[in-house]
PDB file of C-alpha atoms in Angstrom:
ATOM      1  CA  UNK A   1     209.031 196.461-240.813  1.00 95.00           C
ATOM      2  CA  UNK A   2     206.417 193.621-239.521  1.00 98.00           C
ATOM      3  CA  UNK A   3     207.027 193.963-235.751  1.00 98.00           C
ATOM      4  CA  UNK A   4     205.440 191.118-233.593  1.00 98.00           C
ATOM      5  CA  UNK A   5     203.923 192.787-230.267  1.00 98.00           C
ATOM      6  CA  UNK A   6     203.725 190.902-227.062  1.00 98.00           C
ATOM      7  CA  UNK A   7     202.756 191.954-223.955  1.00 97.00           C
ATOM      8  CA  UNK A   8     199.489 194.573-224.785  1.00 96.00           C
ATOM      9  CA  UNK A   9     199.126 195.962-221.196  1.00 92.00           C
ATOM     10  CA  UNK A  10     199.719 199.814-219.502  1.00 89.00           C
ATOM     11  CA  UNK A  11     203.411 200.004-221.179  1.00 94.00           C
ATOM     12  CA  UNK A  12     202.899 197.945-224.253  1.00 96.00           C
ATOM     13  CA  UNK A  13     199.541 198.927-225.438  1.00 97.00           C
ATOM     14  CA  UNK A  14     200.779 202.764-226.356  1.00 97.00           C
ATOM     15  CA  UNK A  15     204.288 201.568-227.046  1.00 98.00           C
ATOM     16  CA  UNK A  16     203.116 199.360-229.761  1.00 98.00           C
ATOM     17  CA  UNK A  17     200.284 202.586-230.822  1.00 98.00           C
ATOM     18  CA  UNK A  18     203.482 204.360-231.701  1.00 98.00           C
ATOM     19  CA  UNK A  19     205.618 201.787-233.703  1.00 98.00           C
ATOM     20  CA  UNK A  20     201.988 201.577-235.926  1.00 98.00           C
ATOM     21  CA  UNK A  21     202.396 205.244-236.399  1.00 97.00           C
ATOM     22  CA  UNK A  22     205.641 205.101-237.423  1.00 97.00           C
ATOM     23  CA  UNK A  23     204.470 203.056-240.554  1.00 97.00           C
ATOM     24  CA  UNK A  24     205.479 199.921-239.069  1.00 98.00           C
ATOM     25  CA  UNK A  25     203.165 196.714-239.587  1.00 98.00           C
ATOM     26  CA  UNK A  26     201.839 195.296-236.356  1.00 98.00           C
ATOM     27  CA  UNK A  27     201.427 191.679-235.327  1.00 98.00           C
ATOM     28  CA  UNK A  28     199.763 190.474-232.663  1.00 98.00           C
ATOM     29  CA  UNK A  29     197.984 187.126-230.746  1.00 97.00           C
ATOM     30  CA  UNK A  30     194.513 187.209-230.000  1.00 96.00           C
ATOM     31  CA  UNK A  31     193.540 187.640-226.780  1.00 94.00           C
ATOM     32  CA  UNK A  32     190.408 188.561-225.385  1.00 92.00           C
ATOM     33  CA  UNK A  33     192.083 191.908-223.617  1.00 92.00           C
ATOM     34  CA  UNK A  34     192.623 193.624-227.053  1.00 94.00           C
ATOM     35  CA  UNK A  35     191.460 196.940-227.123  1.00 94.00           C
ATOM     36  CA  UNK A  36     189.369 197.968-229.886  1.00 95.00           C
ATOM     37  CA  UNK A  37     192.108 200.209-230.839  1.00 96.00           C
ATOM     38  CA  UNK A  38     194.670 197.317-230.865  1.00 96.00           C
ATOM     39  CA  UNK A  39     192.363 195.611-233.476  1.00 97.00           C
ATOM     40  CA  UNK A  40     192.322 198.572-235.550  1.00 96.00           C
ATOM     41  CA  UNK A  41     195.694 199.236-235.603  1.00 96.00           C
ATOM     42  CA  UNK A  42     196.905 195.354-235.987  1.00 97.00           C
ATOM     43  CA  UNK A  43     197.148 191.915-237.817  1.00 97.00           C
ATOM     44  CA  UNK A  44     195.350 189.908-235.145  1.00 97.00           C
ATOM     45  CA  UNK A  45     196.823 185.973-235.723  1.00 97.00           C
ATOM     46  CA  UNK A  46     195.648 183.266-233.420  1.00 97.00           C
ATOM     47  CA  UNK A  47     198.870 182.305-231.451  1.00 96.00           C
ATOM     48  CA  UNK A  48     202.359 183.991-230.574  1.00 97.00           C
ATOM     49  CA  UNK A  49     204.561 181.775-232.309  1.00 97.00           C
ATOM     50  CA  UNK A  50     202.253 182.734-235.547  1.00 97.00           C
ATOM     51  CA  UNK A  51     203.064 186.538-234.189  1.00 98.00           C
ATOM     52  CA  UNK A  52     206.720 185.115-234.524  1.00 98.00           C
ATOM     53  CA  UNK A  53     206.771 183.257-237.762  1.00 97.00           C
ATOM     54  CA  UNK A  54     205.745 186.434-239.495  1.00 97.00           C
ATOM     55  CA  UNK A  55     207.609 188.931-237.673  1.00 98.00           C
ATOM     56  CA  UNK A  56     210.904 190.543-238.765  1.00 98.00           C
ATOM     57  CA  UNK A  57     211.307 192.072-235.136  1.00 98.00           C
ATOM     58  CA  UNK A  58     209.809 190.536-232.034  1.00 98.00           C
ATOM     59  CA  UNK A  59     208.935 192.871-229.346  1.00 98.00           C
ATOM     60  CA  UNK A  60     208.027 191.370-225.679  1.00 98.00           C
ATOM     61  CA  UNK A  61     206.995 193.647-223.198  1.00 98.00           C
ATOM     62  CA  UNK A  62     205.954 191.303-220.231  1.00 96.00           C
ATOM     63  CA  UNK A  63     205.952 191.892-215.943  1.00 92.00           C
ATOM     64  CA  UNK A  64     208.397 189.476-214.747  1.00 94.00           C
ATOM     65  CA  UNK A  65     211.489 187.287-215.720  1.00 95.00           C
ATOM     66  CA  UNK A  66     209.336 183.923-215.871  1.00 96.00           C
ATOM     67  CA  UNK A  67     206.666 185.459-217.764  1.00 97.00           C
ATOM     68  CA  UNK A  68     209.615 186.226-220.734  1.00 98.00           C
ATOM     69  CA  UNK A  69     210.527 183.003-220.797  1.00 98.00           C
ATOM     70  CA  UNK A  70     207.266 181.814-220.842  1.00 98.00           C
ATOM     71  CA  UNK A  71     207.067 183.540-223.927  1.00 98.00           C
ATOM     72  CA  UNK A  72     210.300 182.848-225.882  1.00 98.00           C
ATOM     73  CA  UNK A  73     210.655 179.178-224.173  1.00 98.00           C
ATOM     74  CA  UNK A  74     207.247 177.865-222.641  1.00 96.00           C
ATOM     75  CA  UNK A  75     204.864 175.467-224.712  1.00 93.00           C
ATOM     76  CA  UNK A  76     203.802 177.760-228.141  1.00 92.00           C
ATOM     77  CA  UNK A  77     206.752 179.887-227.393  1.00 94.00           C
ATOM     78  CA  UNK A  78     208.359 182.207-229.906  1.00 97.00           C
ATOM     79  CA  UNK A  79     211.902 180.707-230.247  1.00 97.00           C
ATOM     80  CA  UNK A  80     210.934 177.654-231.691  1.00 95.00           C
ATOM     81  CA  UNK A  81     209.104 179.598-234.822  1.00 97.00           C
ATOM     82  CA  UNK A  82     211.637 182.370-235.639  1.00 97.00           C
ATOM     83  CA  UNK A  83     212.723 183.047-238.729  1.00 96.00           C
ATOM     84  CA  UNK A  84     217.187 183.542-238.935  1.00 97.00           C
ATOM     85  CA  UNK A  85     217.496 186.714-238.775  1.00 97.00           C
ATOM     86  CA  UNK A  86     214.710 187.743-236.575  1.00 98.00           C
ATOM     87  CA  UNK A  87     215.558 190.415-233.972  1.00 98.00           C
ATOM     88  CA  UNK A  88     214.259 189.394-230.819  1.00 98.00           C
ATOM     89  CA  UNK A  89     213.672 192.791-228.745  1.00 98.00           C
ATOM     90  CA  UNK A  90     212.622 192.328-224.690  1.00 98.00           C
ATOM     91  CA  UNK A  91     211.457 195.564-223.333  1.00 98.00           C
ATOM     92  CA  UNK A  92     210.473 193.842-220.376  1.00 97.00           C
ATOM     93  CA  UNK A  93     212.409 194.538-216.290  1.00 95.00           C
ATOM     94  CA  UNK A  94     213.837 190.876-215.676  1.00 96.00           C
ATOM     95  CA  UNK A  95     216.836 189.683-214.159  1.00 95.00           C
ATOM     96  CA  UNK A  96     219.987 190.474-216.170  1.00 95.00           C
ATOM     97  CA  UNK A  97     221.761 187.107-215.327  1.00 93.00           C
ATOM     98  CA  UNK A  98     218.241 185.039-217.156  1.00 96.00           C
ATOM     99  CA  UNK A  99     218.759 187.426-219.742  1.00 97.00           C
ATOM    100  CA  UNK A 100     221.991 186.415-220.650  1.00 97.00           C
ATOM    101  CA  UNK A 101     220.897 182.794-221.015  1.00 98.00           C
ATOM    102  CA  UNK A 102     217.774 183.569-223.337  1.00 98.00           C
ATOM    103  CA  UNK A 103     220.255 185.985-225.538  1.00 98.00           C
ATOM    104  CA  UNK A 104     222.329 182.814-225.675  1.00 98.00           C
ATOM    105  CA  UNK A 105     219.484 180.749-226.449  1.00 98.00           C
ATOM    106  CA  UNK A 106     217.939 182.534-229.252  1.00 98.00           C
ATOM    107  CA  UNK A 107     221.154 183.387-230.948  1.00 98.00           C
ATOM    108  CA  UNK A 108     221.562 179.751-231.265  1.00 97.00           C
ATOM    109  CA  UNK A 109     218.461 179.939-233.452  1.00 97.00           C
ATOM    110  CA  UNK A 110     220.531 182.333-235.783  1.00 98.00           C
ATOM    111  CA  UNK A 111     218.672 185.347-234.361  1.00 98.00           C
ATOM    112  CA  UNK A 112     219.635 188.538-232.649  1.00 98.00           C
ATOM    113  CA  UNK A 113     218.693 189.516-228.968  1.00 98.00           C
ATOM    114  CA  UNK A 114     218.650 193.227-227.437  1.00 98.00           C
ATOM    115  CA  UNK A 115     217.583 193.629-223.886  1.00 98.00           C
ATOM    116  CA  UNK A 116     216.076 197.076-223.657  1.00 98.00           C
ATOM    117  CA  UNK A 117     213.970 197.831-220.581  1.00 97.00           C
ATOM    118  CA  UNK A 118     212.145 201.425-220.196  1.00 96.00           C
ATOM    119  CA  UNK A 119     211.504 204.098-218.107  1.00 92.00           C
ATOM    120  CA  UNK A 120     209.331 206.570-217.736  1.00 89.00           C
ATOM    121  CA  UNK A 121     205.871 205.359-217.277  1.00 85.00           C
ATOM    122  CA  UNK A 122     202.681 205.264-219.193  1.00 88.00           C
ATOM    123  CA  UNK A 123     202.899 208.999-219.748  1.00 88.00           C
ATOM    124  CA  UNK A 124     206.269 208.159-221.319  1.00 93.00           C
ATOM    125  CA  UNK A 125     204.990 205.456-222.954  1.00 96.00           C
ATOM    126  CA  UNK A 126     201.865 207.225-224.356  1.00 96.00           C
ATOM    127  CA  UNK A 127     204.191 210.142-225.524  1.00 96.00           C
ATOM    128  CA  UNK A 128     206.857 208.068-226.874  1.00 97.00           C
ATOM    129  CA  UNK A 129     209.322 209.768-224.677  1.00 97.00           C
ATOM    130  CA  UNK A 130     210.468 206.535-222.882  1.00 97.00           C
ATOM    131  CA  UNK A 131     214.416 206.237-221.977  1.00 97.00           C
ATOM    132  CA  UNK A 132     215.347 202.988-223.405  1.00 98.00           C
ATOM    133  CA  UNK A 133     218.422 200.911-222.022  1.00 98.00           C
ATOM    134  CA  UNK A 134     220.159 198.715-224.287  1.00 98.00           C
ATOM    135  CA  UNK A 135     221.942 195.847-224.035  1.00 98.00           C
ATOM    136  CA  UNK A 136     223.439 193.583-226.992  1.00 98.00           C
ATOM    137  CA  UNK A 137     225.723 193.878-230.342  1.00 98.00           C
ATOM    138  CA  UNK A 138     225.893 197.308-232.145  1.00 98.00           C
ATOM    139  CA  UNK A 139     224.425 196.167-235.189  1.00 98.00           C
ATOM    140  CA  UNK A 140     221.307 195.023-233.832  1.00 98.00           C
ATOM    141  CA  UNK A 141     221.302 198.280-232.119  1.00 98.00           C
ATOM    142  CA  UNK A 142     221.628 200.413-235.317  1.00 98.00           C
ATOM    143  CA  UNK A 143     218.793 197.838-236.872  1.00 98.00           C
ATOM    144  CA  UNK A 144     216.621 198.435-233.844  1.00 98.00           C
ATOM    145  CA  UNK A 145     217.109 202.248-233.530  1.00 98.00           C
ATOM    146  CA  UNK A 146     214.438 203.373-235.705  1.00 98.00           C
ATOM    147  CA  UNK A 147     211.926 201.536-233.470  1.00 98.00           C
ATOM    148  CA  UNK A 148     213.205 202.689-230.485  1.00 98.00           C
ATOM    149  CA  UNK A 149     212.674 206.341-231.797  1.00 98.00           C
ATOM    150  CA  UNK A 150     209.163 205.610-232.266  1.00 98.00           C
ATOM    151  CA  UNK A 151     208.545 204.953-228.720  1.00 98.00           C
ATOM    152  CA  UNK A 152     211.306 206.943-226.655  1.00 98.00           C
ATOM    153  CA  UNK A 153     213.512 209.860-226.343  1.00 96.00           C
ATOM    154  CA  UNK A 154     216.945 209.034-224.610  1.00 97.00           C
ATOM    155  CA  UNK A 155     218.229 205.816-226.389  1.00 98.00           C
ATOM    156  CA  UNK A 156     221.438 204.480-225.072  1.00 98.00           C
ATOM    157  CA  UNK A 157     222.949 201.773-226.352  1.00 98.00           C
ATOM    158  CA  UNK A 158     224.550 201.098-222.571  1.00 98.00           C
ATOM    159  CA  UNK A 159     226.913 197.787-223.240  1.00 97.00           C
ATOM    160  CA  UNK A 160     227.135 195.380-226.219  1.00 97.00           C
ATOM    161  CA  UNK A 161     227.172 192.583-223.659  1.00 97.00           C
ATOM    162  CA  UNK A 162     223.275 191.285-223.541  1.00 98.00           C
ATOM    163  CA  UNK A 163     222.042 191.901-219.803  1.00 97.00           C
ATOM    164  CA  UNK A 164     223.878 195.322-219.899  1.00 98.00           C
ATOM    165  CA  UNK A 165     220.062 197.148-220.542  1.00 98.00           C
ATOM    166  CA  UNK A 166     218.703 195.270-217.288  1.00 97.00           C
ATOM    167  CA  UNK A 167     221.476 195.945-215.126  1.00 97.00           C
ATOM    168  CA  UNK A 168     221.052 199.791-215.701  1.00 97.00           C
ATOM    169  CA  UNK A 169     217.485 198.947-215.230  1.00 97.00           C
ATOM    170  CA  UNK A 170     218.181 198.036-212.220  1.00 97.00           C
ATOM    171  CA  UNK A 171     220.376 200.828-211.354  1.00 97.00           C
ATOM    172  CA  UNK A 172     217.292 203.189-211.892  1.00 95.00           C
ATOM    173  CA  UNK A 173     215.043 201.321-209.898  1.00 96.00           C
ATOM    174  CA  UNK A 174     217.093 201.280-207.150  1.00 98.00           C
ATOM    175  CA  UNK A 175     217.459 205.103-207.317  1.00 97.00           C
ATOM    176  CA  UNK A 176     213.826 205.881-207.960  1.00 96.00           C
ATOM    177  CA  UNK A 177     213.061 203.983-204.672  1.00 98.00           C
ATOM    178  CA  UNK A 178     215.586 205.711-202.764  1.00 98.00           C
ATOM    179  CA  UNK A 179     214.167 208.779-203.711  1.00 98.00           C
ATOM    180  CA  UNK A 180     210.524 208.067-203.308  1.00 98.00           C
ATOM    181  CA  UNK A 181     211.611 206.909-199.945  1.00 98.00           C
ATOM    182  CA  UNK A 182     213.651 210.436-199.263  1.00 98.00           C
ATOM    183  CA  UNK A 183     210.470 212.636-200.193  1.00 98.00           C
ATOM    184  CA  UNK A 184     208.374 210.458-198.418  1.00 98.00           C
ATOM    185  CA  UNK A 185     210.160 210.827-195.166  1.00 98.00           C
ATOM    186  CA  UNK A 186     211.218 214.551-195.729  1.00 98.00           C
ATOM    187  CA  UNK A 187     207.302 215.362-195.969  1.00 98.00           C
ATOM    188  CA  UNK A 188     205.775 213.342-192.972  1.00 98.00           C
ATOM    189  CA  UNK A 189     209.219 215.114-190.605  1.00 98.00           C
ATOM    190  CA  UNK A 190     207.545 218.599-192.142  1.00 98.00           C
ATOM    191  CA  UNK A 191     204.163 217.859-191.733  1.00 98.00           C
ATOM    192  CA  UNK A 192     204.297 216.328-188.616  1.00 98.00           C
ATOM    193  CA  UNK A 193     206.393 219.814-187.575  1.00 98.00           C
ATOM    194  CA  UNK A 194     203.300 221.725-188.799  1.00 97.00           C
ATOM    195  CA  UNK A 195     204.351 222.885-191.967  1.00 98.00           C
ATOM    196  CA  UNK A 196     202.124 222.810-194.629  1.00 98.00           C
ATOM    197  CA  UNK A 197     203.350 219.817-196.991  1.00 98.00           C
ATOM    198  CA  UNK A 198     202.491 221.340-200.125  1.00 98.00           C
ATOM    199  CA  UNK A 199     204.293 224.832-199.564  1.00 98.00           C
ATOM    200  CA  UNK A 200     207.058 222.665-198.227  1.00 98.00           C
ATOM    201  CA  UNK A 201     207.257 220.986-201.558  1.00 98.00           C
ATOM    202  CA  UNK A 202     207.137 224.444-203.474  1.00 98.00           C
ATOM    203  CA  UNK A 203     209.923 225.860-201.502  1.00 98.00           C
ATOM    204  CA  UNK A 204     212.101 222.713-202.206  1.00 98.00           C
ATOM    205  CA  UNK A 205     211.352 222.927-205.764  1.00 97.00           C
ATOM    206  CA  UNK A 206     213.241 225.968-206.180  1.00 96.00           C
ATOM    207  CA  UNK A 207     216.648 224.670-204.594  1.00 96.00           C
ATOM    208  CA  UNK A 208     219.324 221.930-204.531  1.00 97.00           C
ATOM    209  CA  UNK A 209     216.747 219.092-203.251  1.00 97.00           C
ATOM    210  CA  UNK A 210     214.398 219.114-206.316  1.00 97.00           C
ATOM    211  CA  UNK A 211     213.441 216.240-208.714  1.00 96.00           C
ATOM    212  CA  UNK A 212     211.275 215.025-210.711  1.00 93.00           C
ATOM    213  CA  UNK A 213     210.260 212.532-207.853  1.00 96.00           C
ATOM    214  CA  UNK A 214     209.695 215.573-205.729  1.00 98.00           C
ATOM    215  CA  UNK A 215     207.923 217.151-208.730  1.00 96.00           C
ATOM    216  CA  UNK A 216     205.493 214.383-209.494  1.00 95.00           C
ATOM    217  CA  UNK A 217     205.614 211.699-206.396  1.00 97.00           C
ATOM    218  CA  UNK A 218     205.655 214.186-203.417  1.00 98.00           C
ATOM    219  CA  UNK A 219     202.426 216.106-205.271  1.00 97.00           C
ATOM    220  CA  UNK A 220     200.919 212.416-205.243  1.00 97.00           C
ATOM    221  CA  UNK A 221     201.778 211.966-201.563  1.00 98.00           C
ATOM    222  CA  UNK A 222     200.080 215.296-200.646  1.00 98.00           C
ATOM    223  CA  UNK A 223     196.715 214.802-203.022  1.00 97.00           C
ATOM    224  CA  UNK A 224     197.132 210.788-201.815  1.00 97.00           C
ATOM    225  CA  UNK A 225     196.411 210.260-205.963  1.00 96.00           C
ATOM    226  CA  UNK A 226     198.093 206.870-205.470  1.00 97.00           C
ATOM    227  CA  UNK A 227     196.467 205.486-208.782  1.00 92.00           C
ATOM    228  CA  UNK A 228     199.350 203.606-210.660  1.00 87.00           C
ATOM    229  CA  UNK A 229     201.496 204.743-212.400  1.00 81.00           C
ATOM    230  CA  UNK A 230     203.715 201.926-211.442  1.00 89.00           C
ATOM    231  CA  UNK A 231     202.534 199.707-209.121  1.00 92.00           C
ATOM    232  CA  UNK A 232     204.437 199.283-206.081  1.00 97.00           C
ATOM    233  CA  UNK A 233     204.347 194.833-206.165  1.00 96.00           C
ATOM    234  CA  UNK A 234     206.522 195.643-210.085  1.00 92.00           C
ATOM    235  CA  UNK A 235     208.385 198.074-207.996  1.00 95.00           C
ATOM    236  CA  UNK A 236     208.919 195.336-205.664  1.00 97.00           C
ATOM    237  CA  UNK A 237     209.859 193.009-207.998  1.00 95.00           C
ATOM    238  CA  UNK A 238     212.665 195.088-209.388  1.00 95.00           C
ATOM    239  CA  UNK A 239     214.117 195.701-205.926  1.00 97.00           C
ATOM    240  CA  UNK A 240     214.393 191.933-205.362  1.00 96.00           C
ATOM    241  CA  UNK A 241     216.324 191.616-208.911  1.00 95.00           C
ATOM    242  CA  UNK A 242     219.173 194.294-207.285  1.00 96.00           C
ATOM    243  CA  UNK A 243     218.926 192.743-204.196  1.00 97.00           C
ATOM    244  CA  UNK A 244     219.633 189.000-205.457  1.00 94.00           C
ATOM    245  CA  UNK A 245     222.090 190.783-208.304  1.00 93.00           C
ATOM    246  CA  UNK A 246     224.091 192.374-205.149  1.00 95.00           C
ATOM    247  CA  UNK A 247     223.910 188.638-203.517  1.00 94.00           C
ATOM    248  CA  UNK A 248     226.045 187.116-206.340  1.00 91.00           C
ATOM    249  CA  UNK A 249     228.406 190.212-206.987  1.00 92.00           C
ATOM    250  CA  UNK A 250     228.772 190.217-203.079  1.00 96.00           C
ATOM    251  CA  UNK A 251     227.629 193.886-203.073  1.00 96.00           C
ATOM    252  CA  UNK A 252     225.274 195.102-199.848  1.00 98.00           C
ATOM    253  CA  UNK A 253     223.003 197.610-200.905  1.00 98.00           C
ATOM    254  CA  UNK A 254     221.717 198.446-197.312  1.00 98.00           C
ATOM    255  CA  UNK A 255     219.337 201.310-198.195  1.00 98.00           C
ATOM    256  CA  UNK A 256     217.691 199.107-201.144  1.00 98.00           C
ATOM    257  CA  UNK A 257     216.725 196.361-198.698  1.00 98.00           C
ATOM    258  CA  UNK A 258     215.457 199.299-196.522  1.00 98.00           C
ATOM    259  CA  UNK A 259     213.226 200.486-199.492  1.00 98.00           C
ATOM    260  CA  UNK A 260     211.916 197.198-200.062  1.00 98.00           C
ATOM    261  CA  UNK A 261     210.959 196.346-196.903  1.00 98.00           C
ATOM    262  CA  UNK A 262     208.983 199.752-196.666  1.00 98.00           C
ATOM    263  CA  UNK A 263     206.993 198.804-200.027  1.00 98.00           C
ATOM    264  CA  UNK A 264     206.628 195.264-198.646  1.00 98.00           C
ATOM    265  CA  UNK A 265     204.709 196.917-195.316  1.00 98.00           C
ATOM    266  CA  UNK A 266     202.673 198.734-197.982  1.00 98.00           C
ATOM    267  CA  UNK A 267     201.764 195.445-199.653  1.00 98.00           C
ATOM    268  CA  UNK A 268     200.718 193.443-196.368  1.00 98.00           C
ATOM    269  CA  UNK A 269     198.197 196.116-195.746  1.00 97.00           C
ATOM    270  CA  UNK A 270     196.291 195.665-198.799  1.00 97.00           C
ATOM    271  CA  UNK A 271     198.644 198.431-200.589  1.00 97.00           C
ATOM    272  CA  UNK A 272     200.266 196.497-203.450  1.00 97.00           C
ATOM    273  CA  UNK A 273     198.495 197.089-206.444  1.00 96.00           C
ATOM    274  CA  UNK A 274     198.980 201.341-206.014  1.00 97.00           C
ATOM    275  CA  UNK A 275     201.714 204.207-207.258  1.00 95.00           C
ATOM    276  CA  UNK A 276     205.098 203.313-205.464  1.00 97.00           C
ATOM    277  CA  UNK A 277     204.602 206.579-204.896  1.00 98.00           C
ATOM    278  CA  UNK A 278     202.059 205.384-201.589  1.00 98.00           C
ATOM    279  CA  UNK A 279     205.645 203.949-199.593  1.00 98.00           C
ATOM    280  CA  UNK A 280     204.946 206.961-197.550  1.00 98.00           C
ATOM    281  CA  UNK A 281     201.919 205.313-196.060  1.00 98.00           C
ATOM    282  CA  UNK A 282     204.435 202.679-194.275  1.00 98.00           C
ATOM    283  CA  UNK A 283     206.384 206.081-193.347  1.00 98.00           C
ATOM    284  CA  UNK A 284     202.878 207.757-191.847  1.00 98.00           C
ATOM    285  CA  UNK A 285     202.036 204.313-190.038  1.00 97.00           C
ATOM    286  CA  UNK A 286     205.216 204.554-188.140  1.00 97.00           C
ATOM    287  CA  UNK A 287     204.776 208.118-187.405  1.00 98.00           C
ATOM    288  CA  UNK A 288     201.143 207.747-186.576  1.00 97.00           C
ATOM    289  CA  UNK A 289     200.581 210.597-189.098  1.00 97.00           C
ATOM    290  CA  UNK A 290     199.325 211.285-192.439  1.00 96.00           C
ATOM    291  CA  UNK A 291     200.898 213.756-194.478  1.00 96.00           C
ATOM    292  CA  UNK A 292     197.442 214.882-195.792  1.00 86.00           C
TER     293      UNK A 292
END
């Protein structure tokens, strides 16, 4: 398939690597970021809606909700070139109520939309072993599958409404906070005790409190390796899509707001731009001590 690429940055870059390995045809717009590789592996064409016109798939992979419908909506956008028929594919963590209005708005071009945000990083992403969350009709699904493949492990087609994919989206990010946040206070109470932080994470590998974010984020905490990763301001971002979600279903997600307000003391001190992993650091300030 001819698969339009857009959004070439930590996530998209090796996502798109893969779908060229897979035998797929890539199309991108120029931009002055494109990695050597990216040129090798890739139909370069001046503009996105170009991308678009020749694509049979569209693939968006972007930071925030504006930014997609900068893309599918804003002045050059996609929508106005696609082809009926064209599978419009956004990879990107947005807001699941906008999604449901571009969905709308592109099928009215004939066109199918899936909403199918990731996780697992940019070592996920590099070894196309993403989990992909899908939103949108079955038979775009099936049409899309093979691409998904190419860049991820645990494909779940979650709902058939569009949105669907975002909302467990968010349901993931709200978890992965809540256990960043967990580790990060479990290790400054140790270390402030005097236990050693790193055989305290050992020791909880081998029982009931492991995890992955124990496995990977507390090891971060200890080494302070708080090169992203994901950066805490996306993190951030995705916390204020639950939180405004849980406004209009009238849900309180106390602990969430908690989270967030513990990556926004991060931010204000210059913090922003590393791991989410480094939301201990608001945890240490408190205490007055570093884990390390």
């Amino acid at each position: 398939m001819k698969i339009g690429f857009i959004g070439l940055g930590i996530m998209g870059r090796p996502m798109a690597l893969n779908l060229q390995k897979a035998g797929h045809t890539l199309l991108v717009p120029e931009r002055k970021s494109l990695t050597d590789e990216i040129r090798a592996a890739a139909t370069v064409l001046p503009t996105q809606a170009e991308v678009a016109a020749g694509a049979d798939v569209v693939v968006i992979i972007v930071p925030d909700t504006p930014d997609v419908e900068a893309v599918l909506f804003g002045e050059g956008g996609v929508a106005a070139a696609l082809k009926p028929g064209t599978l419009v594919i956004d990879m990107s963590s947005i807001s699941p109520t906008a999604t449901k209005d571009f969905a709308r708005r592109v099928n009215e071009r004939g066109c199918d939309y899936l909403d199918a945000p990731v996780s697992g990083g940019e070592v996920g992403a590099k070894n196309a072993a993403l989990t992909i969350m899908v939103g949108g009709p079955q038979a775009a699904f099936d049409r899309a599958l093979p691409l998904f493949q190419a860049m991820g492990k645990n494909i779940t087609l979650v709902g058939e409404e569009n949105g669907a994919g975002q909302t467990t989206k968010v349901a993931n990010q709200i978890i992965v906070a809540l256990n960043i946040e967990a580790v990060a206070e479990a290790l400054v109470f140790a270390s402030k005790a005097g236990a050693d932080p790193a055989k305290v994470r050992q020791a909880l590998m081998g029982g009931f409190a492991n995890s992955r974010i124990l496995e990977v984020h507390a090891e971060r905490m200890i080494k302070r390796t708080f090169d992203p990763g994901f950066r805490i301001v996306l993190h951030q971002k995705d916390l204020n899509l639950a939180l405004q979600s849980a406004r209009e279903l009238g849900v309180a997600l106390p602990n969430t707001a908690s989270a967030q307000q513990l990556f926004t003391a991060v931010t204000a001190a210059g913090g922003g731009q590393q791991d989410h992993s480094a939301l201990v650091r608001a945890l240490e300030a408190m205490a007055g001590h570093d884990v390390a």
